[in-house]
Amino acid sequence: MRLSIAAVAQVALTGGLVHAASTFSPARPPAIPLAVRSPYINTWLPVGKDGGNGGYLAGEWPQFWSQHTNAWVGMIRVDGTPYTWMGAAADGPAAVDQTDFSYTSTRSTFIMNVGGKVGMNITFMSPVTPNDLKRQSLTFSYLDVAVHSLDGSTHDVEVYADISGEWASGDDSAVIEWDYSTASGVAYHTISRQQQNEFAENNEQAAWGTWYWATADGDSLTYQSGSDVDVRGSFANNGVLANSKDTNFRAVNNQWPVFGFTKGFESVGTESVSTLFSIGLTQENAISFLGQGEGLTTVPSLWKSYFSNGLDAMTFFYNDYATSSGLATDLDNRVASDSLSAAGQDYLTITSLSVRQTFGALQFCGTDSAPLVFLKEISSNSDIQTVDVIFPSIPLLIYTNPKLLAYLMDPLYINQESGHYPNTNAIHDLGTFPNAKGYPAGNDELMPVEECGNMIIMSLAYAQRTSDTAYLNTHYKLLKQWAGYLVNDSLVPANQISTDDFAGPLANQTNLAIKGIIGLRAMSEIAKLTGNSDDEKSFGDTATSYISQWQNLGINQAANPPHTTLSYGDGDSHGLLYNLYANSLLGFGTSFVPQSVYDMQSAFYPTVALEYGVPLDTRHSWVKSDWMMFAAAIASSDTRDMFIKKLANFISATPTNRPLTDLYDGNTGDFPGITFNARPVVGGHFALLALPS
Ligand SMILES: *[C@@H]1O[C@H](CO)[C@@H](O)[C@H](O)[C@H]1NC(C)=O
Ligand SMILES: *[C@@H]1O[C@H](CO)[C@@H](O)[C@H](O)[C@H]1NC(C)=O
Ligand SMILES: *[C@@H]1O[C@H](CO)[C@@H](O)[C@H](O)[C@H]1NC(C)=O
C-alpha cells in the first residue's frame, strides 16, 4: 500500500518546517497546470487549502483534473545526497527548497535550492500553436530540468524522474503493459492498458491509446521499470538505474509499476546543464461521430495527417523543443503585452492562467485539409461539443485563430445537415465525449433560444474575422431556420433554461432574450453578406422592433440606480447582462443597442458587487468568471477594472484546490456546492482581447 506524505507536508508547512517560503508570481492559483494539453493529458498540482499543499511541487501528488493521482516523481542527488523535487512518494528523501513559482500562458516554472549547493529550474511547458496545426495536433507536453551550481563549487548531480501506470488508466485495478526502446536519439517507455477499449473512459481518463514517457538517449542515461519501491530506491541509493525491464505485466496498483529515467551530470558548475522529458498519449482514432451517412464513423487524431505512427509523432515532438519553445515564448509575450495594455497586471494574471486550460479541453481531429476540433465540457459533465460551452470559450479562439470556430462548429453542422436531428432549434451538444453520436430522437437538453442565438452569432463572428462568406452560404438554410425560431421565441422566451442551467429554468429571462435578439440582428447581417436582401430587411426589422420592446420589458427604470432585471416584470431582480457582449463583438455598436444601456449597467454593477465578483443574478451569490469578463469587456473603464480586480483576487484567495473553476461563491471564493473545474469556458477571460479594434 502506498501512503502519501502530502498530509504530513501540509502540517509541517503550516509550522514553516519543511519548506522555505516560495514566492508565487503572478499569483498562487488553485491548481498549477503541469501537463495540460488535451482532454486526456490534463495533469495539475493541487494548491488550494481544500486539499493542496500550498503550491509546492515536492510533497504533493500531481492529479488528473478529476482528482485521480497521476504519480510523477522527481528526485535529484547532489554529491551522493538524494532529495525529492516532485511528488509525494512515501519514504522518499527530503524535499528540496522551492524558492519561486511562476506561470505564463504556456509554462509553469519552479525554482529550487538543493542544500545551498545546486539550483534547479524546472519548467513544464504545454505548447499552444493554433495557427500551426501540425504542432497543435501533437498530444504531448514537455518537462525541462536545468541544474547549476549555487555555491561556486562543482558538484556531481544525478536527475531522476518517473511516472506511474496511473497515467494510462483511470482504473487502478486495470492491467497495463509496458516497454522500453530508443529511436531518433530519444529513449522512451511506452505504457498502455492491456485491454484496449476504444472510445471508452475510466473515471474520465482514456481507456485506449499508448503513453510515451521520453528523454534523450545517451551514455549518462539509465532506465528501469519495476515497483515504485525498487526503482526509486535504486536511484536514491545508487544514483543510477538498472537498465532493466520488469516483465511481469500487472495492475496499476499491484506493487505500483513505475517507469524511471536517470541522467548523470559530472562536475556541474555555474553554467546550467539540462535534461528534457516529454509525456504524451497517442491514439490513432480519437472520436466516434454520427456525421455524414447513416452510421457512426471513426474520426482519426489530427497527428495522423502528418506522421505515419505514434513513435514518429513522439520523436518529432521531443526533438522539436527549441522551435516549440520559441513559439511558446511568442505566445507568452503576445498575451502579456496585449493583456497589460488592455487592463494591466491583474488582467494578465487571469488571461495567462486560462490559455492551457482552454486548449486542454480540445481534441484536434480529422485531416489537415478538413480539421475537426472536438470539445469536452469537462467536470460539469462530459458532454461533447456543447454549443453553450463553445460560445463562452470563443474569445481566446478568436484571439489566437478564428478558424478554430469553424473547426468546432463543423461537427455540429455536419450532424444536423445530414438529417440526424429532428428539431427546428439548434442542437445543444453531440453526446458524451468521445462519442459524438448526436440525438436522432431530438432528446437533447432543451436550451433552444440559447443555442440558436449562439450558433448564429458564432457563425457571423467567424465569417467576419476570416472573410469566409462562403461558410454562411453553405449553412444558410439552417441559420435561417434557427433565426425563424428566434423570431418566434426570443422577445418573450418561454419558461426554459439558459446556459446557466444550474440556476434553474425561468420564463422571460432578460439576458436570454437579448441574446436571441442580437442573433436576429446577426442573421440580418448574414443575409446581407450572402446577398439575400429580403431576409436582410425582414430579420433586421424584427430585430430593431424587438430591441426597442426589450428595453421596455427588461429594464427597471424606476430603480436607483436603474438596471436590467433577471426576468421581465421582476423589478427587484437583477443579473449580469453578459449577452450584450455579442453586440460589441459583432461590431453592431450603439446604433443597435443604445449606449444608455451600456452606461446604465456599468453604473449599476458596482452597487451589487460581492467580495470576489458581481453575482450572476439575484437567485444566488454565485459568480461566473467567464460571464464577468464578457461584462467587463464592454463596461466603463472603472467598472471593468473592478471586475478584473475581483477575479484576480479570487485566483489568489480561493480555498479550492482544483483547476480554475468558472463558478464560485462571490462571498467565500469557494465552490458553491457544484465543482466545475478545468472547463474551457475560461477562454472567455479573453473577452477584452477579442473585440474588433
Ligand atoms: C533559472 O532561474 C533563475 C531565477 O529565475 C534565472 O535567473 C536563470 O536565468 C534561470 N536559468 C535557466 C537556465 O533558465
Ligand atoms: C414559428 O412559429 C410558427 C407558427 O407557430 C411555426 O409554424 C413555425 O414552425 C415556427 N418556426 C420554427 C423555426 O420553429
Ligand atoms: C412574459 O412576459 C410577457 C410580456 O410582458 C407576459 O405577457 C407574460 O405573461 C410573461 N410570462 C410569464 C410566464 O411571466
mmCIF file of C-alpha atoms in Angstrom, residues 9 44 58 149 255 310:
data_model
loop_
_atom_site.group_PDB
_atom_site.id
_atom_site.type_symbol
_atom_site.label_atom_id
_atom_site.label_comp_id
_atom_site.label_asym_id
_atom_site.label_seq_id
_atom_site.Cartn_x
_atom_site.Cartn_y
_atom_site.Cartn_z
ATOM 1 C CA ALA A 9 3.901 18.086 4.437
ATOM 2 C CA TRP A 44 -2.235 19.536 -12.380
ATOM 3 C CA ALA A 58 7.626 18.360 -3.733
ATOM 4 C CA SER A 149 25.937 25.267 -9.071
ATOM 5 C CA GLN A 255 3.226 -3.173 -6.495
ATOM 6 C CA GLY A 310 2.781 7.401 -32.858
#
